[in-house]
JSON list of C-alpha atoms in Angstrom, two decimals:
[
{"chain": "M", "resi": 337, "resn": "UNK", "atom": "CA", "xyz": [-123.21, 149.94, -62.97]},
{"chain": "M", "resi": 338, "resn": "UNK", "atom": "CA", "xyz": [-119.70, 151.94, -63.32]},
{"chain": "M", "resi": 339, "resn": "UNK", "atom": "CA", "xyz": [-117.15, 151.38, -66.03]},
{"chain": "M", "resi": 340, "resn": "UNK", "atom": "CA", "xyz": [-113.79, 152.59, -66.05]},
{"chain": "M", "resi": 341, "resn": "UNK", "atom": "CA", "xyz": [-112.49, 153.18, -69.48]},
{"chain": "M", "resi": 342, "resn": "UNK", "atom": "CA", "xyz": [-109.96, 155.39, -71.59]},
{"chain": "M", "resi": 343, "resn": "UNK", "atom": "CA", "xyz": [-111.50, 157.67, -74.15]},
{"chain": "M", "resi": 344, "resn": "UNK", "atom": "CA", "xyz": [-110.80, 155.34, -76.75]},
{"chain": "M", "resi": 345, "resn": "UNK", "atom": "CA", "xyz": [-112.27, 152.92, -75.41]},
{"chain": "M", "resi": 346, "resn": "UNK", "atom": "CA", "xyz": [-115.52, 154.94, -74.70]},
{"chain": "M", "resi": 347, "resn": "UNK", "atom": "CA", "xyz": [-115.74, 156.01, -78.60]},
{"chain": "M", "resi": 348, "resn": "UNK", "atom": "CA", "xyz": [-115.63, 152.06, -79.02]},
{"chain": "M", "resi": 349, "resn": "UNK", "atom": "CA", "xyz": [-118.46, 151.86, -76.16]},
{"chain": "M", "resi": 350, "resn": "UNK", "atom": "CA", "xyz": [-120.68, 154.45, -77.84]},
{"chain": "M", "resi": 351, "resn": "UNK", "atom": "CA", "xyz": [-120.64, 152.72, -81.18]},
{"chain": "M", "resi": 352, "resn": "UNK", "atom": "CA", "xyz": [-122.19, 149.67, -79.30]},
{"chain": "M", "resi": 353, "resn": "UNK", "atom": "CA", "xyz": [-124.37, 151.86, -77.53]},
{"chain": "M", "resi": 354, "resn": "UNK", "atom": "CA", "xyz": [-125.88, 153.99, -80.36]},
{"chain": "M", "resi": 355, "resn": "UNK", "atom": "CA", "xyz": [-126.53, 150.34, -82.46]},
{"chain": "M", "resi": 356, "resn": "UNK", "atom": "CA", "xyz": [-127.54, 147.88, -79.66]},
{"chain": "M", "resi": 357, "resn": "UNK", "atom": "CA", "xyz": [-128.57, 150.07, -76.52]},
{"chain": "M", "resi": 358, "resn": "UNK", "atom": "CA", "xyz": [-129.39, 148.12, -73.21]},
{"chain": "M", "resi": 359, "resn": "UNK", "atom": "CA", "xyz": [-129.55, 151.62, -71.49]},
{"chain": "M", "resi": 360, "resn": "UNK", "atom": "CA", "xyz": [-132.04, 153.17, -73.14]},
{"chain": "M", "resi": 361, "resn": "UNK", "atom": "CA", "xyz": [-131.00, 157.71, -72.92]},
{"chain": "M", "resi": 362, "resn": "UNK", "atom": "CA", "xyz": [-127.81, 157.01, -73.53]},
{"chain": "M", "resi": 363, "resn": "UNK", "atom": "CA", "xyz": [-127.61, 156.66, -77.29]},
{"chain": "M", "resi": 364, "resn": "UNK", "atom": "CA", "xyz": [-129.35, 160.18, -77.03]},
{"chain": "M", "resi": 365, "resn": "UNK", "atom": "CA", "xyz": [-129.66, 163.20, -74.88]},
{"chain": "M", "resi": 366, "resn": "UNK", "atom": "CA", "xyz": [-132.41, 163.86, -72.86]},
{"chain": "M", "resi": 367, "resn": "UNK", "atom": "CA", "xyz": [-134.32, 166.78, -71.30]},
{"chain": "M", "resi": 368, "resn": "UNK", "atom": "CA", "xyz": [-132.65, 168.33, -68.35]},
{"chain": "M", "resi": 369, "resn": "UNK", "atom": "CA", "xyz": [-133.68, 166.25, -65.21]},
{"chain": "M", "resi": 370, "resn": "UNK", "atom": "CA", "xyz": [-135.27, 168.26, -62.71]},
{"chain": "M", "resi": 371, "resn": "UNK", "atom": "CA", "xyz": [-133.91, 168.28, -59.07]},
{"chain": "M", "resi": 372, "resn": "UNK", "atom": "CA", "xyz": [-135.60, 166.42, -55.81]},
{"chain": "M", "resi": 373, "resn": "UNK", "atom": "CA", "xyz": [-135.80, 168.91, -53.05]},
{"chain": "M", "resi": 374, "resn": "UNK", "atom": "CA", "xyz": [-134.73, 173.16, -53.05]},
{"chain": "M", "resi": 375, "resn": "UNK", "atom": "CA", "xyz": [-131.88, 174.32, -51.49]},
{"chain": "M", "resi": 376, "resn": "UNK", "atom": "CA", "xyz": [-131.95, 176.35, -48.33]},
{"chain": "M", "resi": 377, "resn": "UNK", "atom": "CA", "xyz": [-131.40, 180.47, -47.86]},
{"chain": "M", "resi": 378, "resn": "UNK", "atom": "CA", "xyz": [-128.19, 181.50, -48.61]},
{"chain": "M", "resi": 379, "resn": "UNK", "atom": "CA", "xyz": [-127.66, 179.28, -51.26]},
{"chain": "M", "resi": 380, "resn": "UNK", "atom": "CA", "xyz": [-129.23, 181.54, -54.52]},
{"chain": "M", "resi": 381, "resn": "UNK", "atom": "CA", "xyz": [-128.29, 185.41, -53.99]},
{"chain": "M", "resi": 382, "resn": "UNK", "atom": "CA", "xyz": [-131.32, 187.66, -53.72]},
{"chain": "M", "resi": 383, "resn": "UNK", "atom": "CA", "xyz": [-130.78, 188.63, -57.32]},
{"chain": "M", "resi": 384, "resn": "UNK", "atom": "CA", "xyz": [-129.94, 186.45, -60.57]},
{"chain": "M", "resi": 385, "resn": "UNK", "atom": "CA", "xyz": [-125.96, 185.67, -61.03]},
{"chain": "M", "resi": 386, "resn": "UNK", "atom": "CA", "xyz": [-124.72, 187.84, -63.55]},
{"chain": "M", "resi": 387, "resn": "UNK", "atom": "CA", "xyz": [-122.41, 184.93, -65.81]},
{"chain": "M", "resi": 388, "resn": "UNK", "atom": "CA", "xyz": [-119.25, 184.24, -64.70]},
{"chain": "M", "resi": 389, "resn": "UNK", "atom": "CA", "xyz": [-119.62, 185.71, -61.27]},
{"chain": "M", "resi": 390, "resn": "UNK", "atom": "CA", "xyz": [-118.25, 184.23, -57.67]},
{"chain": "M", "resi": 391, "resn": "UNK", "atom": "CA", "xyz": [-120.82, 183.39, -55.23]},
{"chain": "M", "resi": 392, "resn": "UNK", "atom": "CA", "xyz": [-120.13, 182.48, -51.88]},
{"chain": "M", "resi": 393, "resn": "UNK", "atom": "CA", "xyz": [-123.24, 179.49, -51.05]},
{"chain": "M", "resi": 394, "resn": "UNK", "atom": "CA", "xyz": [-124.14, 179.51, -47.22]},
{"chain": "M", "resi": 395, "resn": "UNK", "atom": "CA", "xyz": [-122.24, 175.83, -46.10]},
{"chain": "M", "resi": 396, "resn": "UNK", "atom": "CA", "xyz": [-124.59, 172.90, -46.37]},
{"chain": "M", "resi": 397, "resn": "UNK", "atom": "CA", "xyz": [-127.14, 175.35, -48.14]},
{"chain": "M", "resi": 398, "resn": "UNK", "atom": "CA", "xyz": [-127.30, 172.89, -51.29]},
{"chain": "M", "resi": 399, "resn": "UNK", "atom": "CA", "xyz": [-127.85, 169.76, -48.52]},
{"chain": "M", "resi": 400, "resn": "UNK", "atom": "CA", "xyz": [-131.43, 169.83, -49.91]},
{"chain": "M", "resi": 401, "resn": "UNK", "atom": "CA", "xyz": [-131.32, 169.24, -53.42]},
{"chain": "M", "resi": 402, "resn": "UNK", "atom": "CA", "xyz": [-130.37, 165.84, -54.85]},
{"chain": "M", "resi": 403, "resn": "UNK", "atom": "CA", "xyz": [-129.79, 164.39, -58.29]},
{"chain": "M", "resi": 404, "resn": "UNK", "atom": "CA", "xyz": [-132.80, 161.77, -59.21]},
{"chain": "M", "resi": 405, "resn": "UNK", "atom": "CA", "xyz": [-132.12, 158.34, -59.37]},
{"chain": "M", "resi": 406, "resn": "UNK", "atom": "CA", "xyz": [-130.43, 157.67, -62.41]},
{"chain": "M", "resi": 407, "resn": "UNK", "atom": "CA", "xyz": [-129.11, 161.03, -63.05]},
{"chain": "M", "resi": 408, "resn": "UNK", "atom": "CA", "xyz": [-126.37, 160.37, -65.95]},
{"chain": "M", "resi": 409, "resn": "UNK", "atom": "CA", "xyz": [-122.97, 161.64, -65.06]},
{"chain": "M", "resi": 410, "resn": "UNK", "atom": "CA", "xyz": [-119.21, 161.23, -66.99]},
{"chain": "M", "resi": 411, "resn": "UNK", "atom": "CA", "xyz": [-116.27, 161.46, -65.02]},
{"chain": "M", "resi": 412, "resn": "UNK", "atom": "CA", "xyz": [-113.92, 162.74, -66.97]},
{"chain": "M", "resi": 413, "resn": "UNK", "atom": "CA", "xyz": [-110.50, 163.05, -64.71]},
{"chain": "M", "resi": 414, "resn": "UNK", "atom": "CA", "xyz": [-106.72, 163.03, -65.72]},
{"chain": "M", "resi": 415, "resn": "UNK", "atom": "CA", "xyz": [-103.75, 162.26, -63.72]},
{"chain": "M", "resi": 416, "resn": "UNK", "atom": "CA", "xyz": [-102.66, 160.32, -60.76]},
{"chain": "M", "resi": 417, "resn": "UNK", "atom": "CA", "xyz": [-102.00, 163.28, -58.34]},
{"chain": "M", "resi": 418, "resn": "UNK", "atom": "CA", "xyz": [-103.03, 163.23, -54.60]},
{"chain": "M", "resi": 419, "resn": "UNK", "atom": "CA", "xyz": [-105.93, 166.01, -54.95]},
{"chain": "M", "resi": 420, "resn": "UNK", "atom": "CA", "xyz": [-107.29, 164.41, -58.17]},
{"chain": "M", "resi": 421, "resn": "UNK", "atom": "CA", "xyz": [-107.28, 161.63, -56.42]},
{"chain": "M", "resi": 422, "resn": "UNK", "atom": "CA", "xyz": [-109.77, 163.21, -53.67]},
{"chain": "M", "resi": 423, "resn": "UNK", "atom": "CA", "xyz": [-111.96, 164.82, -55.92]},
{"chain": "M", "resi": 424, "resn": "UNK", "atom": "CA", "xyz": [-112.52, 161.72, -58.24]},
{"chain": "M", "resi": 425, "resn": "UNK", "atom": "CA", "xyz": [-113.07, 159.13, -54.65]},
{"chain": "M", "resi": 426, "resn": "UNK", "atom": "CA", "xyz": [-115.90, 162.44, -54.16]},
{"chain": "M", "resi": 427, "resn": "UNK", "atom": "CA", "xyz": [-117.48, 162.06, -57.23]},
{"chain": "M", "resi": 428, "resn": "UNK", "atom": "CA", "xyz": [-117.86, 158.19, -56.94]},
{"chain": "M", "resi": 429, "resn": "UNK", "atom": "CA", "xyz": [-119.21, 158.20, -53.23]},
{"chain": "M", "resi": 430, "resn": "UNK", "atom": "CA", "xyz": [-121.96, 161.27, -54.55]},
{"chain": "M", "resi": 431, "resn": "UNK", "atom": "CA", "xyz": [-122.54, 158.90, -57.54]},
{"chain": "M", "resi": 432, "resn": "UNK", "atom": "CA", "xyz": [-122.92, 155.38, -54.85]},
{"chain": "M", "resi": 433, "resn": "UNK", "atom": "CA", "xyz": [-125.17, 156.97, -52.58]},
{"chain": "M", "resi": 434, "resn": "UNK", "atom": "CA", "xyz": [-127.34, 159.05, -55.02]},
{"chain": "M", "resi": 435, "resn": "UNK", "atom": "CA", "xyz": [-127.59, 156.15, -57.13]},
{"chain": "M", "resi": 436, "resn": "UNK", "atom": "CA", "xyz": [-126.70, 158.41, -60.30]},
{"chain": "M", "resi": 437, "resn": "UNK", "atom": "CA", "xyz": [-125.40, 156.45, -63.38]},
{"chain": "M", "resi": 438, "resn": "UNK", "atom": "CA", "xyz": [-121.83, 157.10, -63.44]},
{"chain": "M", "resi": 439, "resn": "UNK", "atom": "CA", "xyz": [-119.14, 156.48, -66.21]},
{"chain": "M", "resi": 440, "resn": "UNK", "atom": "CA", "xyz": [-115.82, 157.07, -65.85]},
{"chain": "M", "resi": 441, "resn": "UNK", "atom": "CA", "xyz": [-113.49, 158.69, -69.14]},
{"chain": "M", "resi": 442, "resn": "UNK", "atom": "CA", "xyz": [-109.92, 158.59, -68.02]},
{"chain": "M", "resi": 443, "resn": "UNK", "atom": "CA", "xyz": [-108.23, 161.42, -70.69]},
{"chain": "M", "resi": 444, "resn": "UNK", "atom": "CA", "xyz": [-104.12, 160.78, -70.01]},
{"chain": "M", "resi": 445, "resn": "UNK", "atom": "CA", "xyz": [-103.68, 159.85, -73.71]},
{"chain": "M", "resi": 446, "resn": "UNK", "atom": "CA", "xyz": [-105.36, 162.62, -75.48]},
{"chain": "M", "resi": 447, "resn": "UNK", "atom": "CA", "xyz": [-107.93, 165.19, -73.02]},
{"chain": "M", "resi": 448, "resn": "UNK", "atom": "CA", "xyz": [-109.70, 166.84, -76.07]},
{"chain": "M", "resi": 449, "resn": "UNK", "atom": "CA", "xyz": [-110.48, 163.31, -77.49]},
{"chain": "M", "resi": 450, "resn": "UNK", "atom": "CA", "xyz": [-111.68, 162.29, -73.77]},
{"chain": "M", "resi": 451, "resn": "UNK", "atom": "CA", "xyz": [-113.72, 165.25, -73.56]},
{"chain": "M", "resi": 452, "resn": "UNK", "atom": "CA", "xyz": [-115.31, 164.61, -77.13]},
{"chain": "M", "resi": 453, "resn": "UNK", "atom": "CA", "xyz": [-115.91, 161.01, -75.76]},
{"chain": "M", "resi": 454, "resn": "UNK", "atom": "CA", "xyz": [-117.49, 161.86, -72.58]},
{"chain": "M", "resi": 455, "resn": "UNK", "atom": "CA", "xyz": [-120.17, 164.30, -74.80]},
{"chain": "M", "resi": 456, "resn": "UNK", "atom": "CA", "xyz": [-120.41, 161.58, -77.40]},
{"chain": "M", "resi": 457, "resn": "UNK", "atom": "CA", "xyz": [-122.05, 159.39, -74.48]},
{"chain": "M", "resi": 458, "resn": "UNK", "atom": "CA", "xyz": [-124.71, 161.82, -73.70]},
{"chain": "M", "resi": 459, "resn": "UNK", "atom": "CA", "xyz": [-124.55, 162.37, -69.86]},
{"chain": "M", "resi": 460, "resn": "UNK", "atom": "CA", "xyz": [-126.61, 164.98, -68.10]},
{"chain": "M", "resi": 461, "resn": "UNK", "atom": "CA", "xyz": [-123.83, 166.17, -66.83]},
{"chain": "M", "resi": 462, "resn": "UNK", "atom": "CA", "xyz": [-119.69, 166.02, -67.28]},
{"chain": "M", "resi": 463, "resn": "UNK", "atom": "CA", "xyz": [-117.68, 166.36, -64.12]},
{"chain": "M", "resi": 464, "resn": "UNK", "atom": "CA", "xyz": [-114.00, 167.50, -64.58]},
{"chain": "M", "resi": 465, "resn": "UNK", "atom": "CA", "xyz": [-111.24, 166.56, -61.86]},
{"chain": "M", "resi": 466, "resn": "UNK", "atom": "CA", "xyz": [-107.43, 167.59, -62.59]},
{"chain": "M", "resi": 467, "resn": "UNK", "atom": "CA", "xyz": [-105.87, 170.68, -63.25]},
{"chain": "M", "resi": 468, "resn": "UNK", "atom": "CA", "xyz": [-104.71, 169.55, -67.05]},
{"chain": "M", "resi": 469, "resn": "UNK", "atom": "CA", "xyz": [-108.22, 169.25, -68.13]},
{"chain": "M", "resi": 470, "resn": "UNK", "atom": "CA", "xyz": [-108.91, 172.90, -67.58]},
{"chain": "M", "resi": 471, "resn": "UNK", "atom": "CA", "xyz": [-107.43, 174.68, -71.04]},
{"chain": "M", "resi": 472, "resn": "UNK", "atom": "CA", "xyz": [-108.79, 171.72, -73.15]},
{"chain": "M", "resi": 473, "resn": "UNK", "atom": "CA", "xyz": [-112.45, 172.34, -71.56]},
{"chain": "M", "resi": 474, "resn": "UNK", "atom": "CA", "xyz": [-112.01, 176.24, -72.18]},
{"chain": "M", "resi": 475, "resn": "UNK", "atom": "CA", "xyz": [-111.83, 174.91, -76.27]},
{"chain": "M", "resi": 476, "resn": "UNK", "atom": "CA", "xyz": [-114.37, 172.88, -76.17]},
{"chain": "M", "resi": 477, "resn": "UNK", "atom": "CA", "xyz": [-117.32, 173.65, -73.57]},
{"chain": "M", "resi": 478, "resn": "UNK", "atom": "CA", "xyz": [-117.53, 177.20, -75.37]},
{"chain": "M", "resi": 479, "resn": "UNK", "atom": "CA", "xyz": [-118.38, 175.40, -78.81]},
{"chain": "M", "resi": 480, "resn": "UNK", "atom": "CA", "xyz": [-120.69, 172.73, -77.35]},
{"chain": "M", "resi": 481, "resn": "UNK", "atom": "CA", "xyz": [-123.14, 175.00, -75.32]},
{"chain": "M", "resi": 482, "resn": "UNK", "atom": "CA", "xyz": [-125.76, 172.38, -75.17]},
{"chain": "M", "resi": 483, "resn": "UNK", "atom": "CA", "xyz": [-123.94, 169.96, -72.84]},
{"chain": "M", "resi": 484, "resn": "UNK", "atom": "CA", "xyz": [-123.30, 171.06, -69.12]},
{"chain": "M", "resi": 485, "resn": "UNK", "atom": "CA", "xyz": [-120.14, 170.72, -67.18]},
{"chain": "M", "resi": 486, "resn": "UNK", "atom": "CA", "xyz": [-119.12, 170.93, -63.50]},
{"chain": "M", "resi": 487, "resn": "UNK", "atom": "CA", "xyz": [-115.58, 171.46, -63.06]},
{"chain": "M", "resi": 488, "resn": "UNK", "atom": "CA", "xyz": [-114.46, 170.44, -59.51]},
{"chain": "M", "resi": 489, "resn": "UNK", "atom": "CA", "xyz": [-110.97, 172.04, -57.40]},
{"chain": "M", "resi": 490, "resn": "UNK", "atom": "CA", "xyz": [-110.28, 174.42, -60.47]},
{"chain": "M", "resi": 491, "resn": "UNK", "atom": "CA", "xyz": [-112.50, 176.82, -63.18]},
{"chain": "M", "resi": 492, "resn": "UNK", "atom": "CA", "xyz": [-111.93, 178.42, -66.49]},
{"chain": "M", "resi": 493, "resn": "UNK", "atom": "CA", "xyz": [-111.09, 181.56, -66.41]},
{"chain": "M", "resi": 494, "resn": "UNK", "atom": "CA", "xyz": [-113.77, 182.49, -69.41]},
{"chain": "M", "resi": 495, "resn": "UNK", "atom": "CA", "xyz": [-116.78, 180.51, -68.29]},
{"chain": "M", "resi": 496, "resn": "UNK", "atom": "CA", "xyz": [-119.34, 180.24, -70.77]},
{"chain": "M", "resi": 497, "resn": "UNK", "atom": "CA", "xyz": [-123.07, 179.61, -69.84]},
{"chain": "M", "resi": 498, "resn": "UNK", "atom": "CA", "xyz": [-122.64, 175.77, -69.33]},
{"chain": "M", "resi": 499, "resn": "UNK", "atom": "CA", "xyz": [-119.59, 175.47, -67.18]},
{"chain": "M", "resi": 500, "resn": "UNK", "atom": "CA", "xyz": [-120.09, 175.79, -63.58]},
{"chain": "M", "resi": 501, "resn": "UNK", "atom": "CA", "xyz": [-117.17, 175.12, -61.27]},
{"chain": "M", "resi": 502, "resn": "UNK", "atom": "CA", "xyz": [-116.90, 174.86, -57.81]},
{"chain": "M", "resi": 503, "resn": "UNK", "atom": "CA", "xyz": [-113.48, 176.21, -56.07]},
{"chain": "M", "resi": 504, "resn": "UNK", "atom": "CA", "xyz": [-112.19, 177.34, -52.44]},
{"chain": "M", "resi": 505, "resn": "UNK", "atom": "CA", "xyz": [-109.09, 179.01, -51.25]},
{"chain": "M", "resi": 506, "resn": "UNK", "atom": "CA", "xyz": [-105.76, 176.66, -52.19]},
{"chain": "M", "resi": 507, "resn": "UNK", "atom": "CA", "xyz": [-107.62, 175.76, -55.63]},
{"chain": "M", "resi": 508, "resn": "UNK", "atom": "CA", "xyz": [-108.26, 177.83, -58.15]},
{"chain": "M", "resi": 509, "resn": "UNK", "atom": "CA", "xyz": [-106.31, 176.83, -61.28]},
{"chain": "M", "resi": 510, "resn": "UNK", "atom": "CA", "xyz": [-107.27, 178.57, -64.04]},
{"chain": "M", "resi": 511, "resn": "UNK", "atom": "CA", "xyz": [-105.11, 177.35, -67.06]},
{"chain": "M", "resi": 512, "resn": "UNK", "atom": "CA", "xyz": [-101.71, 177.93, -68.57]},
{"chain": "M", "resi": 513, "resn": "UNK", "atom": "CA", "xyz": [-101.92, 181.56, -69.23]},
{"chain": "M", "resi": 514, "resn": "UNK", "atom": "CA", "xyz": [-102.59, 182.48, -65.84]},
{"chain": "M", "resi": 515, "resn": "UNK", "atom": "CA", "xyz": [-100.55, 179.95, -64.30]},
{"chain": "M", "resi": 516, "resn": "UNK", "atom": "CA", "xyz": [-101.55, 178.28, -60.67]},
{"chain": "M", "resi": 517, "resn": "UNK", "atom": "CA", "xyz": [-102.96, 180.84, -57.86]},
{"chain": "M", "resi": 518, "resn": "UNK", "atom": "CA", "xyz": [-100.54, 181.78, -55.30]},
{"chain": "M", "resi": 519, "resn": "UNK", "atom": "CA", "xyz": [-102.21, 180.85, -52.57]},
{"chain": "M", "resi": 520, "resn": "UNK", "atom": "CA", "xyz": [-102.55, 176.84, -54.16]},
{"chain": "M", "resi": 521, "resn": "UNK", "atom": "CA", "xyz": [-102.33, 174.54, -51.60]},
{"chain": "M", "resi": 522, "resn": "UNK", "atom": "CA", "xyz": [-102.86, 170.43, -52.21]},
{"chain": "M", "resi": 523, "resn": "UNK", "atom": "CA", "xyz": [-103.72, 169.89, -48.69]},
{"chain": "M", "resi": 524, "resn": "UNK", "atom": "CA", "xyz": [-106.52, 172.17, -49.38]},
{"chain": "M", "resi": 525, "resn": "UNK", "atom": "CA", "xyz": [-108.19, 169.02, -51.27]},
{"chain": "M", "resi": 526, "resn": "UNK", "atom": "CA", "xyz": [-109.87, 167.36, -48.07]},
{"chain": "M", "resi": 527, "resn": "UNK", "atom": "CA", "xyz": [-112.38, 164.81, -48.83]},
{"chain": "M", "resi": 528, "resn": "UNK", "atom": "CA", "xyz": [-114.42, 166.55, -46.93]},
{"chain": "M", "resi": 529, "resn": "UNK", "atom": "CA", "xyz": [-114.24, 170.09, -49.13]},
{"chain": "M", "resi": 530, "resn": "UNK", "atom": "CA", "xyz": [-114.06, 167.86, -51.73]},
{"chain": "M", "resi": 531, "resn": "UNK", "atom": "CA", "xyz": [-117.90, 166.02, -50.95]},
{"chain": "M", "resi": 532, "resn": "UNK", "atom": "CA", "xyz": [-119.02, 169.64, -50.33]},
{"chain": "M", "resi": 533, "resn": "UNK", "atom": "CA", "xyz": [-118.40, 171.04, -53.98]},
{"chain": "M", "resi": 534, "resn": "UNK", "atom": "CA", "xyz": [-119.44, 168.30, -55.51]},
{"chain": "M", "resi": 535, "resn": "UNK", "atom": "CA", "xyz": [-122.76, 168.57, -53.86]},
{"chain": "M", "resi": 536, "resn": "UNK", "atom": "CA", "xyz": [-122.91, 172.14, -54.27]},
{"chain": "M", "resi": 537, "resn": "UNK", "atom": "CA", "xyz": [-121.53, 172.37, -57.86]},
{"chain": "M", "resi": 538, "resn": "UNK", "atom": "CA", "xyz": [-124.59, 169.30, -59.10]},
{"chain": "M", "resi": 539, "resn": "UNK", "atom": "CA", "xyz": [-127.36, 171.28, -57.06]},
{"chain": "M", "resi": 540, "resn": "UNK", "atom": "CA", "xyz": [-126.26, 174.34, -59.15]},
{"chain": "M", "resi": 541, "resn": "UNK", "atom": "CA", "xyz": [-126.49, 172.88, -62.36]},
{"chain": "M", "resi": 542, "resn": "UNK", "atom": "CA", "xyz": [-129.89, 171.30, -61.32]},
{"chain": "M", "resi": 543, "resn": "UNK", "atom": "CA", "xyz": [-131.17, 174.48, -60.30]},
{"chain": "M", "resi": 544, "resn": "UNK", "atom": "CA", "xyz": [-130.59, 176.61, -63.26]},
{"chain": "M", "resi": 545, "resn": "UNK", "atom": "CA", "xyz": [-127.77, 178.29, -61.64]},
{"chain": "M", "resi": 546, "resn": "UNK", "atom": "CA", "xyz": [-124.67, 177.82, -63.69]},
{"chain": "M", "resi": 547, "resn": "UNK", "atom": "CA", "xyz": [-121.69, 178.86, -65.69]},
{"chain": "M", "resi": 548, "resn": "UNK", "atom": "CA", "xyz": [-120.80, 180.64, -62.65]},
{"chain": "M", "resi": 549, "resn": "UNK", "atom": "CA", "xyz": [-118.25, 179.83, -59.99]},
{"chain": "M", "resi": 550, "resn": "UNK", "atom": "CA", "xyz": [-119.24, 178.16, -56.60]},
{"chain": "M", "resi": 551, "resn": "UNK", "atom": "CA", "xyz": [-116.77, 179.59, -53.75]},
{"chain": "M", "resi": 552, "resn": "UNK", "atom": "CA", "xyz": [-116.82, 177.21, -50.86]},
{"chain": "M", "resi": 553, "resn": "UNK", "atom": "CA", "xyz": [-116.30, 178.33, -47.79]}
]
């Protein structure tokens, strides 16, 4: 079942949650899932990531690995702009056909208060789409190092050990004090590229691989 709130609304939604649960995991967080499936060669390099490094996955690599049913996922997105707009219509048709349990936290009012709601709700993961989000995450992921994060079209520019992100040539925003890449291009945010770093970016987290940066190809 998907919900589309603000992140007021979600701080109202937890309350319920944590005193009358119908969905029981929610109120509380739960042990990482483990993935269905491995991913192929060329996905993991031949030795461990060092943190924050670029890898460049073979394409489709990650086609093997899927979320379990049920996998619990916030949304958190901001803004009304066309490549937002691609990544977040991703994350919903990953979420539909992998039958994860997505929520949605939309975080125009106030992003650090929609990022605080979207950990309140204890997901499995928190998926980031839209540029704005990207300094507010780089306050908060680094002092909440037990939740995990995928940020999607854009990464931090300090990563800490629970942010992965998954980028490509044309994306690539990195926050205010470095400003948007030169080579930024919104028609770079295809639905296709789009589908393809979302896959890649949850089979990373699921594998152990993260708070690195996925380069797509």
């Amino acid at each position: 079942m998907k919900r589309r709130m603000t992140a007021a609304a979600a701080l109202v939604l937890l309350a319920i949650l944590t005193g009358c649960s119908s969905e029981p995991g929610w109120s509380e967080m739960r042990a990482a899932p483990a993935p269905i499936g491995t991913p192929a060669e060329g996905f993991f390099p031949l030795t461990p990531p060092a943190p924050e490094s670029t890898l460049n996955p073979e394409p489709g690599s990650w086609d093997g690995v899927r979320s379990p049913a049920g996998y619990r996922v916030v949304l958190l997105t901001v803004g009304d702009d066309a490549p937002t707009a691609v990544l977040v219509d991703a994350v919903r048709e990953w979420a539909d056909e992998t039958r994860a349990d997505l929520e949605i936290v939309h975080a125009d009012d106030d992003m650090i208060d929609g990022a605080v709601a979207a950990m309140r709700m204890n997901p499995d993961l928190i998926i980031s789409a839209g540029d704005a989000l990207v300094d507010p995450l780089a306050t908060v992921t680094a002092n909440h190092l037990d939740r995990q994060f995928l940020i999607v079209g854009a990464e931090l520019a300090e990563p800490t050990e629970n942010v992965t992100a998954a980028d490509w040539t044309g994306a690539a925003y990195r926050g205010e004090g470095l400003g948007t890449a030169a080579a930024y291009d919104p028609a770079s945010f295809t639905p296709e590229r789009a589908a393809a770093a979302v896959r890649a970016g949850v089979a990373s987290v699921l594998t152990g691989q993260r708070g690195i940066v996925l380069w797509m190809q």
